[in-house]
XYZ file of C-alpha atoms in Angstrom:
710
model
C 21.663 32.708 49.582
C 24.458 31.995 47.106
C 23.949 28.321 47.656
C 20.195 28.685 47.004
C 20.896 30.552 43.799
C 23.265 27.816 42.650
C 20.693 25.149 43.424
C 17.953 27.009 41.584
C 20.162 27.385 38.566
C 20.889 23.648 38.659
C 17.202 22.854 38.768
C 16.638 24.677 35.467
C 19.848 23.439 33.990
C 18.907 19.849 34.730
C 15.601 20.210 32.905
C 16.153 20.438 29.139
C 14.029 22.542 26.785
C 11.844 19.603 25.940
C 12.614 17.379 28.956
C 9.904 16.167 31.248
C 9.476 16.811 34.960
C 11.903 17.749 37.726
C 15.447 16.469 37.456
C 17.884 16.641 40.423
C 21.017 18.731 40.178
C 24.107 17.135 38.721
C 26.337 19.242 40.938
C 27.765 17.242 43.855
C 27.088 18.624 47.360
C 30.739 19.347 48.075
C 30.998 21.590 45.052
C 27.819 23.555 45.580
C 29.186 26.226 47.852
C 32.510 26.837 46.057
C 31.238 26.833 42.460
C 33.606 24.041 41.519
C 32.412 21.787 38.726
C 33.615 18.196 38.179
C 35.682 17.774 35.030
C 33.200 15.341 33.452
C 30.421 17.918 33.249
C 32.356 21.163 32.967
C 31.470 21.621 29.272
C 27.833 20.464 29.316
C 26.602 22.518 32.279
C 26.919 25.943 30.535
C 24.973 24.556 27.600
C 22.182 23.338 29.878
C 22.038 26.669 31.670
C 21.947 28.583 28.343
C 19.155 26.327 27.129
C 17.216 26.996 30.332
C 17.717 30.720 29.966
C 16.586 30.628 26.372
C 13.460 28.777 27.522
C 12.812 31.308 30.283
C 13.126 34.309 27.982
C 11.349 32.663 25.026
C 8.523 35.035 23.987
C 5.953 32.221 23.788
C 6.911 30.892 27.201
C 6.747 34.357 28.745
C 3.357 34.990 27.196
C 1.981 31.764 28.566
C 3.369 32.494 32.071
C 2.118 36.081 31.911
C -1.403 34.976 31.049
C -1.374 32.444 33.923
C -0.094 35.082 36.350
C -3.067 37.255 35.491
C -5.321 34.247 36.048
C -3.687 33.488 39.400
C -4.042 37.066 40.555
C -7.625 37.333 39.382
C -8.634 34.001 41.006
C -6.979 34.953 44.277
C -8.656 38.338 44.421
C -12.025 36.932 43.350
C -11.769 34.083 45.852
C -11.074 36.549 48.687
C -13.988 38.784 47.564
C -16.335 35.781 47.417
C -15.218 34.608 50.846
C -16.047 38.037 52.404
C -19.110 38.592 50.194
C -17.363 41.538 48.507
C -16.940 43.394 51.800
C -13.255 43.250 52.726
C -12.139 43.571 56.350
C -9.746 46.395 57.389
C -6.630 44.318 56.612
C -8.220 42.603 53.575
C -6.002 44.267 50.945
C -2.869 43.544 52.952
C -3.890 39.848 53.266
C -4.460 39.595 49.544
C -0.994 41.090 48.757
C 0.690 38.733 51.267
C -1.208 35.758 49.854
C -0.419 36.658 46.235
C 3.313 36.956 46.964
C 3.343 33.287 47.932
C 0.478 31.885 45.840
C 1.593 33.235 42.456
C 5.155 31.982 42.801
C 4.022 28.577 44.061
C 1.531 28.180 41.232
C 4.003 29.187 38.495
C 6.613 26.733 39.784
C 4.030 23.942 40.184
C 2.532 24.564 36.700
C 6.043 24.502 35.251
C 6.918 21.276 36.914
C 3.686 19.728 35.622
C 4.733 20.710 32.052
C 1.817 23.121 31.577
C 4.030 25.429 29.508
C 5.492 22.811 27.191
C 2.375 22.092 25.127
C 0.692 24.347 22.609
C -2.555 25.674 23.959
C -4.192 25.535 20.509
C -4.041 21.752 20.767
C -5.155 21.389 24.417
C -6.593 17.976 25.108
C -8.573 16.256 27.855
C -5.410 14.808 29.390
C -3.988 18.352 29.720
C -7.109 19.492 31.579
C -6.588 16.611 34.035
C -2.977 17.815 34.509
C -4.296 21.327 35.031
C -6.653 20.141 37.796
C -3.787 18.255 39.536
C -1.541 21.323 39.241
C -4.205 23.589 40.770
C -4.757 21.255 43.724
C -1.035 20.664 44.354
C -0.171 24.372 44.088
C -2.788 25.272 46.739
C -1.448 22.522 49.054
C 2.111 23.762 48.553
C 0.974 27.315 49.342
C -0.641 26.147 52.535
C 2.550 24.321 53.551
C 4.703 27.386 52.847
C 2.426 29.743 54.760
C 2.315 27.220 57.649
C 6.143 27.194 57.791
C 6.259 30.988 57.630
C 3.640 31.317 60.342
C 1.119 33.267 58.230
C -1.521 30.604 57.710
C -3.665 31.602 60.713
C -4.353 35.027 59.139
C -6.122 33.580 55.996
C -9.484 31.808 55.969
C -9.171 28.200 54.777
C -12.094 28.479 52.368
C -10.157 30.944 50.240
C -7.826 28.178 49.162
C -10.636 25.945 48.055
C -12.363 28.732 46.115
C -9.043 29.841 44.639
C -8.288 26.300 43.361
C -11.655 26.041 41.684
C -11.437 29.490 40.123
C -7.876 28.887 38.902
C -8.931 25.704 37.172
C -11.984 27.323 35.565
C -10.201 30.493 34.445
C -6.994 28.790 33.208
C -9.030 26.083 31.459
C -11.272 28.725 29.849
C -8.248 30.588 28.485
C -6.867 27.433 26.969
C -10.229 26.487 25.478
C -10.695 29.985 23.993
C -7.223 29.896 22.436
C -7.922 26.440 20.932
C -11.284 27.569 19.580
C -9.750 30.691 18.019
C -7.085 28.749 16.143
C -9.659 26.071 15.140
C -11.965 28.659 13.597
C -9.010 30.484 12.022
C -7.775 27.286 10.275
C -11.262 26.421 8.970
C -11.858 23.493 11.329
C -15.491 22.483 11.952
C -14.893 22.029 15.646
C -17.859 24.356 16.343
C -19.715 23.386 13.168
C -19.909 19.611 13.649
C -23.454 19.280 12.380
C -23.410 21.803 9.561
C -21.317 22.952 6.626
C -18.749 25.596 7.432
C -19.468 28.861 5.572
C -17.203 29.446 2.611
C -16.368 25.770 2.064
C -17.277 23.877 -1.056
C -20.146 21.440 -0.888
C -19.156 18.440 1.257
C -19.927 14.807 0.472
C -22.664 13.508 2.761
C -21.456 10.405 4.560
C -22.832 7.973 7.127
C -20.607 6.163 9.603
C -21.412 2.547 10.547
C -20.080 1.926 14.032
C -20.720 4.359 16.867
C -17.893 3.102 19.053
C -14.490 4.479 19.893
C -13.219 4.045 16.316
C -16.256 5.865 14.882
C -15.773 8.707 17.382
C -12.113 9.141 16.388
C -13.068 9.110 12.711
C -15.753 11.776 13.256
C -13.362 13.909 15.330
C -10.740 13.639 12.540
C -13.293 14.776 9.966
C -14.480 17.655 12.127
C -11.055 18.983 13.062
C -9.304 18.560 9.731
C -10.230 21.366 7.317
C -8.837 19.476 4.310
C -11.282 16.569 4.737
C -14.479 17.696 2.954
C -17.138 15.361 4.398
C -20.428 16.140 6.112
C -21.259 13.377 8.557
C -25.108 13.110 8.767
C -25.169 10.395 11.394
C -24.222 6.905 12.679
C -25.669 3.429 12.494
C -24.900 0.832 15.113
C -26.505 -2.447 16.123
C -26.084 -1.689 19.805
C -29.640 -0.653 20.858
C -28.268 1.254 23.875
C -26.793 3.858 21.482
C -29.952 4.435 19.434
C -31.321 7.947 19.749
C -28.120 9.256 21.367
C -25.410 11.409 19.811
C -21.643 11.480 19.358
C -20.137 14.993 19.245
C -23.583 16.236 18.296
C -24.112 13.730 15.534
C -27.112 11.407 16.036
C -27.109 7.613 16.093
C -30.135 6.718 13.886
C -30.486 3.017 14.527
C -29.235 -0.421 13.432
C -27.437 -1.296 10.211
C -30.602 -2.749 8.697
C -32.051 0.768 8.521
C -29.324 1.781 6.028
C -31.697 2.043 3.108
C -34.165 4.297 4.944
C -31.362 6.574 6.262
C -29.759 6.839 2.838
C -32.988 7.923 1.162
C -34.057 10.302 3.983
C -30.759 12.113 4.440
C -29.295 11.906 0.908
C -26.286 9.918 1.971
C -23.663 9.631 -0.810
C -21.121 7.329 0.840
C -20.698 4.998 3.852
C -17.698 4.637 6.127
C -17.487 1.310 7.903
C -15.582 1.901 11.154
C -15.825 -1.402 13.012
C -12.278 -2.796 13.144
C -13.335 -5.626 15.441
C -16.022 -6.904 13.095
C -15.839 -10.558 12.155
C -15.759 -11.717 8.523
C -19.471 -12.658 8.684
C -20.430 -9.238 10.113
C -18.372 -7.449 7.477
C -19.945 -9.475 4.644
C -23.426 -8.654 5.946
C -22.621 -4.901 6.059
C -21.083 -4.968 2.620
C -24.086 -6.812 1.166
C -26.414 -4.239 2.753
C -24.413 -1.419 1.158
C -24.598 -3.211 -2.219
C -28.355 -3.646 -1.915
C -28.698 0.076 -1.321
C -26.364 0.924 -4.296
C -24.210 3.070 -2.034
C -20.388 3.246 -2.158
C -18.531 2.219 0.964
C -15.097 2.301 2.504
C -13.661 0.419 5.442
C -11.185 1.960 7.856
C -8.634 0.361 10.219
C -8.359 1.057 13.924
C -5.628 3.354 15.100
C -4.225 0.527 17.224
C -3.967 -1.716 14.174
C -1.999 0.991 12.343
C 0.378 1.484 15.244
C 0.923 -2.324 15.524
C 1.655 -2.575 11.770
C -1.599 -4.373 10.891
C -2.293 -2.069 7.980
C -5.288 -3.009 5.801
C -4.982 -3.708 2.071
C -6.625 -0.637 0.598
C -6.824 1.677 3.599
C -3.413 3.183 3.735
C -1.383 1.520 1.025
C -1.434 -1.409 -1.414
C 0.118 -4.627 -0.164
C 3.837 -4.679 -0.685
C 4.027 -7.756 -2.976
C 7.671 -8.213 -2.116
C 6.505 -9.276 1.340
C 4.770 -12.266 -0.229
C 7.795 -13.585 -2.206
C 9.564 -15.055 0.845
C 12.851 -14.096 -0.764
C 14.756 -10.872 -1.479
C 13.637 -9.239 -4.745
C 16.249 -9.477 -7.513
C 17.853 -6.183 -8.470
C 19.315 -6.457 -11.907
C 22.294 -4.550 -13.339
C 21.017 -1.854 -15.713
C 24.315 -0.197 -16.575
C 24.740 -1.718 -20.035
C 21.016 -1.819 -20.987
C 21.271 1.788 -22.085
C 23.749 0.818 -24.788
C 21.157 -1.037 -26.899
C 18.138 1.202 -26.014
C 19.317 4.797 -25.942
C 18.387 6.791 -29.091
C 16.775 3.769 -30.701
C 13.214 3.018 -31.823
C 11.691 0.387 -29.512
C 8.468 -1.517 -30.308
C 6.461 -3.146 -27.496
C 3.523 -5.453 -28.223
C 0.942 -5.903 -25.479
C 2.031 -2.442 -24.264
C -1.084 -1.862 -22.232
C -0.894 -5.118 -20.206
C 0.688 -5.624 -16.769
C 4.107 -6.597 -18.104
C 3.977 -4.409 -21.236
C 3.056 -1.248 -19.352
C 5.817 -1.813 -16.747
C 8.225 -2.319 -19.654
C 7.221 1.039 -21.028
C 7.730 2.757 -17.645
C 11.241 1.349 -17.350
C 12.172 1.922 -20.991
C 11.581 5.625 -20.622
C 14.535 5.811 -18.222
C 16.922 4.826 -21.009
C 15.864 7.670 -23.345
C 14.781 5.768 -26.482
C 14.388 7.726 -29.690
C 10.771 6.583 -29.890
C 8.444 4.096 -28.282
C 5.993 2.295 -30.560
C 3.219 0.819 -28.377
C 1.062 -1.885 -29.921
C -1.975 -3.299 -28.156
C -5.344 -4.735 -29.181
C -7.081 -3.409 -26.084
C -8.384 0.161 -26.438
C -8.683 0.818 -22.719
C -5.252 -0.556 -21.766
C -3.547 1.340 -24.616
C -5.284 4.609 -23.584
C -4.246 4.045 -19.973
C -0.485 3.750 -20.709
C -0.747 6.627 -23.145
C -2.164 8.973 -20.485
C 0.307 7.754 -17.926
C 3.350 8.377 -20.106
C 2.115 11.730 -21.265
C 0.831 13.230 -17.999
C 2.605 11.385 -15.144
C 5.962 10.486 -16.672
C 6.035 13.520 -18.986
C 7.399 11.433 -21.856
C 6.100 12.474 -25.296
C 8.251 10.471 -27.759
C 5.821 7.645 -28.395
C 2.967 6.570 -30.644
C 0.127 4.187 -29.886
C -0.976 1.598 -32.475
C -4.345 -0.075 -31.853
C -3.731 -3.368 -33.578
C -3.784 -7.143 -33.187
C -0.509 -8.966 -33.560
C -2.252 -11.317 -35.996
C -2.817 -8.424 -38.517
C 0.245 -8.957 -40.740
C -0.541 -6.152 -43.230
C -1.018 -3.569 -40.534
C 2.061 -4.616 -38.577
C 4.165 -4.684 -41.729
C 3.189 -1.073 -42.372
C 4.191 -0.235 -38.792
C 7.597 -1.903 -39.193
C 8.122 -0.174 -42.537
C 7.351 3.243 -41.129
C 9.030 3.215 -37.758
C 11.909 0.702 -38.391
C 12.304 -0.467 -34.786
C 15.745 -1.576 -33.629
C 14.433 -3.505 -30.604
C 11.168 -5.469 -30.193
C 9.691 -6.706 -26.922
C 6.892 -9.158 -27.645
C 4.666 -9.216 -24.543
C 1.268 -9.678 -26.294
C -0.317 -12.998 -25.342
C -3.340 -14.600 -23.797
C -2.317 -15.953 -20.390
C -5.490 -17.151 -18.649
C -5.160 -20.888 -18.392
C -8.862 -22.006 -17.936
C -10.154 -19.599 -20.550
C -7.664 -20.779 -23.191
C -8.377 -24.419 -22.252
C -12.015 -23.837 -23.189
C -11.164 -21.665 -26.231
C -8.024 -23.274 -27.625
C -8.232 -21.719 -31.100
C -7.583 -18.274 -29.604
C -4.329 -19.557 -28.166
C -3.360 -20.563 -31.718
C -4.415 -17.258 -33.239
C -2.873 -14.890 -30.700
C -0.044 -16.767 -28.943
C 1.278 -18.857 -31.819
C 0.350 -17.133 -35.070
C 0.653 -13.637 -33.599
C 4.175 -14.485 -32.340
C 4.980 -15.977 -35.799
C 3.909 -12.740 -37.549
C 5.913 -10.420 -35.289
C 9.045 -12.617 -35.410
C 8.823 -12.870 -39.176
C 8.549 -9.087 -39.578
C 11.386 -8.568 -37.101
C 13.685 -10.811 -39.106
C 12.528 -9.263 -42.438
C 13.096 -5.665 -41.375
C 16.452 -6.276 -39.743
C 15.489 -5.666 -36.092
C 18.571 -5.831 -33.946
C 17.115 -7.579 -30.919
C 13.880 -9.441 -30.318
C 12.802 -10.566 -26.837
C 9.883 -12.999 -26.459
C 8.022 -12.978 -23.121
C 7.409 -16.622 -22.180
C 6.253 -18.505 -19.082
C 7.171 -21.444 -16.830
C 3.926 -23.071 -18.024
C 5.758 -23.779 -21.275
C 7.742 -26.431 -19.411
C 6.191 -29.835 -19.881
C 2.842 -28.161 -20.491
C -0.435 -29.695 -19.314
C -2.651 -26.963 -20.761
C -3.206 -25.191 -24.092
C -1.731 -21.942 -22.910
C 1.563 -23.572 -21.908
C 1.681 -25.506 -25.152
C 1.143 -22.383 -27.222
C 3.948 -20.592 -25.389
C 6.282 -23.536 -25.770
C 5.525 -23.552 -29.465
C 6.337 -19.804 -29.605
C 9.717 -20.600 -28.059
C 10.305 -23.330 -30.679
C 9.481 -20.798 -33.496
C 11.893 -18.340 -31.885
C 14.731 -20.899 -31.825
C 14.047 -22.111 -35.376
C 13.472 -18.890 -37.334
C 16.026 -17.602 -39.834
C 17.673 -14.726 -38.049
C 19.100 -12.533 -40.830
C 21.185 -10.650 -38.257
C 18.420 -10.457 -35.651
C 19.160 -11.665 -32.191
C 16.103 -13.658 -30.992
C 15.784 -14.625 -27.394
C 13.100 -15.494 -24.819
C 12.523 -14.765 -21.144
C 10.778 -17.472 -19.046
C 9.470 -16.683 -15.630
C 6.777 -17.739 -13.198
C 3.638 -16.008 -11.992
C 3.860 -12.231 -11.711
C 2.230 -11.033 -8.506
C -0.049 -8.092 -9.044
C -0.515 -8.656 -12.810
C -3.952 -8.916 -14.400
C -3.802 -12.744 -14.410
C -2.422 -13.146 -10.896
C -4.325 -14.532 -7.912
C -3.358 -11.479 -5.825
C -5.996 -9.060 -7.163
C -8.547 -11.753 -6.630
C -7.372 -12.293 -3.032
C -7.592 -8.590 -2.406
C -11.226 -8.298 -3.627
C -12.229 -11.378 -1.628
C -10.710 -10.012 1.574
C -12.282 -6.558 1.026
C -15.639 -8.273 0.852
C -15.017 -10.265 3.996
C -14.014 -13.544 2.335
C -13.881 -16.376 1.779
C -10.542 -16.553 -0.044
C -10.508 -19.344 -2.666
C -7.462 -21.509 -3.173
C -7.558 -24.326 -5.759
C -5.611 -26.893 -3.735
C -3.782 -26.850 -0.343
C -0.543 -28.227 -1.939
C -0.432 -26.211 -5.176
C 2.850 -24.248 -5.611
C 4.032 -21.617 -7.991
C 7.145 -19.591 -8.725
C 6.486 -15.840 -8.185
C 8.135 -12.576 -9.111
C 7.115 -8.937 -8.995
C 6.150 -6.893 -12.087
C 9.322 -4.727 -11.856
C 11.421 -7.889 -11.583
C 9.814 -9.293 -14.697
C 10.359 -6.087 -16.649
C 13.963 -5.813 -15.592
C 14.624 -9.422 -16.559
C 13.216 -8.789 -20.001
C 15.435 -5.696 -20.453
C 18.466 -7.553 -19.135
C 17.864 -10.426 -21.517
C 17.916 -8.012 -24.426
C 21.369 -6.862 -23.399
C 22.773 -10.321 -22.722
C 21.397 -12.471 -25.538
C 23.381 -13.448 -28.645
C 20.527 -15.421 -30.269
C 18.422 -18.445 -29.494
C 18.658 -18.363 -25.704
C 15.904 -18.691 -23.156
C 16.675 -16.739 -19.981
C 15.390 -17.796 -16.577
C 15.542 -15.897 -13.299
C 16.760 -17.805 -10.220
C 13.528 -17.638 -8.274
C 14.362 -19.682 -5.211
C 11.853 -22.150 -3.782
C 8.327 -22.264 -5.211
C 5.653 -20.901 -2.897
C 2.507 -22.634 -1.772
C -0.528 -20.619 -2.827
C -2.184 -21.551 0.457
C 0.717 -19.969 2.402
C 0.587 -16.855 0.222
C -3.168 -16.491 0.799
C -2.623 -16.676 4.577
C 0.198 -14.133 4.421
C -1.991 -11.800 2.386
C -4.851 -12.084 4.885
C -2.475 -11.220 7.756
C -1.069 -8.264 5.790
C -4.636 -7.073 5.568
C -4.956 -6.951 9.369
C -7.048 -10.155 9.588
C -6.508 -13.652 10.876
C -6.994 -16.592 8.433
C -9.568 -19.083 9.607
C -10.985 -16.727 12.194
C -11.745 -13.445 10.356
C -11.423 -14.694 6.796
C -12.142 -18.252 5.685
C -10.049 -20.158 3.149
C -12.044 -22.407 0.775
C -10.343 -25.003 -1.505
C -12.147 -25.036 -4.879
C -10.178 -27.740 -6.710
C -7.713 -27.444 -9.619
C -9.118 -25.577 -12.603
C -9.017 -26.907 -16.204
C -5.425 -27.221 -17.412
C -3.781 -26.534 -14.051
C -1.228 -28.697 -12.318
C 0.012 -28.821 -8.781
C 3.530 -27.461 -9.468
C 5.438 -25.602 -12.212
C 8.936 -26.157 -13.553
C 11.412 -23.833 -15.253
C 13.507 -26.203 -17.408
C 12.590 -28.924 -19.900
C 14.420 -32.230 -20.442
C 16.211 -31.063 -23.633
C 17.739 -27.850 -22.281
C 21.244 -27.158 -20.918
C 21.559 -24.696 -18.023
C 24.522 -22.333 -17.939
C 25.329 -19.305 -15.867
C 25.571 -15.705 -17.059
C 27.443 -12.626 -15.955
C 24.532 -11.984 -13.592
C 24.424 -14.351 -10.627
C 20.648 -14.497 -10.551
C 20.044 -15.106 -14.276
C 20.581 -18.459 -16.070
C 20.468 -19.186 -19.751
C 18.934 -22.316 -21.267
C 20.249 -23.547 -24.627
C 18.173 -26.058 -26.506
C 19.578 -29.355 -27.726
C 16.594 -29.585 -30.080
C 12.899 -28.906 -30.012
C 11.970 -32.425 -29.136
C 10.545 -33.443 -32.483
C 11.881 -35.730 -35.190
C 12.852 -32.795 -37.377
C 15.577 -32.798 -40.031
C 19.036 -31.801 -38.863
C 19.371 -29.107 -41.610
C 18.217 -25.761 -40.157
C 16.541 -24.701 -43.383
C 14.686 -27.981 -43.736
C 13.791 -27.815 -40.061
C 12.313 -24.322 -40.507
C 10.413 -25.396 -43.626
C 8.864 -28.314 -41.841
C 7.873 -26.153 -38.846
C 6.212 -23.701 -41.283
C 4.161 -26.514 -42.760
C 3.080 -27.754 -39.348
C 2.166 -24.212 -38.292
C 0.051 -23.811 -41.397
C -1.757 -27.067 -40.572
C -2.292 -25.866 -36.992
C -3.766 -22.562 -38.229
C -6.110 -24.442 -40.646
C -7.248 -26.706 -37.840
C -7.863 -23.762 -35.485
C -10.171 -22.200 -38.054
C -12.405 -25.299 -37.803
C -12.801 -24.659 -34.054
C -12.238 -28.325 -33.387
C -10.735 -28.466 -29.919
C -9.775 -32.172 -30.025
C -7.950 -31.705 -33.339
C -6.173 -28.589 -32.049
C -4.946 -30.432 -28.984
C -3.827 -33.417 -31.127
C -1.819 -31.096 -33.281
C -0.277 -29.354 -30.296
C 0.688 -32.741 -28.925
C 2.329 -33.646 -32.224
C 4.359 -30.411 -32.392
C 5.146 -30.262 -28.677
C 5.740 -33.895 -27.621
C 6.061 -33.037 -23.897
C 2.541 -31.602 -23.912
C 0.088 -33.749 -21.915
C -3.488 -32.609 -22.440
C -5.926 -32.856 -19.541
C -9.523 -33.895 -19.647
C -11.301 -30.561 -20.081
C -14.377 -29.457 -22.053
C -14.396 -26.612 -24.557
C -17.071 -24.048 -25.202
C -18.051 -25.476 -28.657
C -18.017 -29.151 -27.916
C -20.259 -31.613 -26.126
C -19.039 -32.694 -22.643
C -16.839 -35.771 -22.924
C -15.434 -35.031 -26.355
C -12.011 -34.515 -24.829
C -11.795 -38.299 -24.471
C -11.002 -38.421 -28.206
C -7.553 -37.164 -27.290
C -6.987 -40.202 -25.135
C -7.261 -42.434 -28.176
C -3.839 -41.185 -29.294
C -0.763 -43.053 -28.192
C 0.437 -41.833 -24.841
C 3.930 -40.477 -25.208
C 6.315 -40.885 -22.242
C 7.426 -37.488 -21.012
C 11.121 -36.921 -20.608
C 12.842 -36.555 -17.309
C 12.749 -33.045 -15.840
C 15.728 -31.358 -14.358
C 15.217 -28.783 -11.637
C 17.145 -25.578 -11.064
């Protein structure tokens, strides 16, 4: 008996609190009778036994076993009564007692080994009911074997075991179902209200699910069982005719997707959930178009398998992590000494509502400026960053100025009142094709606006001025790049009066308003196709936080006249980026989403560069940042700085006068004169007849200088 007790204790000790199934004893046979324990497990065995004892005496565990014991006793008694048609023989009570003494113990041990007391009954699932059925059958078989060995099987009718197994399954399953239903109702779940609104809940949004398959069933079950999801599913649509007229969890399948309009009107549907993860791009486009025709909002949901495999869709669970698209590690800049020139100072940001400007504002707040002066010509953008700073960041030391950077009188009043110590000039038009067709706006905003802000910064003694530039300023082939290059020339030529002027030049910013990424996202959400201009076009890319950090870092490092460039690695093919983006969205390029090549747009070129022929590259204290120092602006300007600035002023006045005539050919000729490396392309403008761009070609073609690469 002592040996049996030891072995029983080992059985429980070998099975941890959350372990699964039966585990053999770790005690060697030769040590079982003596109580000796090998040295290697002398310390761990008591802990295992104490864990087993805690499990045995746990109140929840005891309650579960106690309920099942009552079920076992009841099923055994009821099975015997049913067998004898409720007329027990003379020794009937004695037989029941003898049977219970073996049956209850066998069932408790079997149920325990099957893990029936590890789960929480309030979350009982279909798989647990299958385990319950197996445990009932096996426990009865074990009881028969034990009684056979003890010689008492001949006294008990065989049919009692069959009836007992069925009753045990029914009663034990009913107890678990009642407990689950109780907790479901208590938590507010609609598990028993799947086709109606639960009393006491606020009005739910009426939704229709497209796709009555496994994914649609899981979605409906999630909505029903989660009290925090306030949706009322009115029905399903599915193109499988075999499902029409049937129901899923009590919710009807109305018909095919083409009936969407009729169902929406009849049942007052407010939103549509598209739950067909296996749908092809063509199928998805057809469904989306049908939703648009019915003027109904829609959302698409990924399959559970796709989530588990990491194929997370663009807008379903999170936005795409743009760092995944860079094909390099994001640059983390050193911010320790940025605080020295920003803390307790007035900082002015132009273009504060744009992609770069707003991120600048978010990062500036961390350095506790005395005041932020936010200037933007866009009402909606300015209001957006205002609300974000006030309510999300909880930063109140700012003022918003709705103004154009071309308005010298207004900006002069702003400089006079707030006296900024640091200016970040991010206001600019950046869309290449639009500026190519409206070149005068590039002059007004990008050139003259920058001239106004720089002049006021120098006049009011601003300590540091950072110009946000672009890699399109390098050997530009479009008006936007020429205007930004001219802004750099102004920055390097202006009389400083103690102001440190510097520029930051970087490539495309993924996720910004002018980036291809938002366009890719919308195209993928609509089922494609994704448009790429050319299979070989390449660009340098950086994230919005990287761009903002580079701008702040430049302000700390610059001494005046520099152009800072981030080491951005190898340029990325847009075609490769589009394919990566499609895969990040859980689709396969060419199969689920098509890629279409639309051709280069006006003013675009196949590749971008970061350095012009007349710039020297030197390193900085930061290993990922380089500084470019100009040897000259490329024009035949006088060597004297004052004369050079005076000549540039005259040329800028001429450019402004030409821009007011809205003569695109003349504007491009003037740009070419002031920025010799500018090579205009054959593009039409909105106010000229097609073909007028050929007037530019009458000018003498100037040989571009040799380009040096980083």
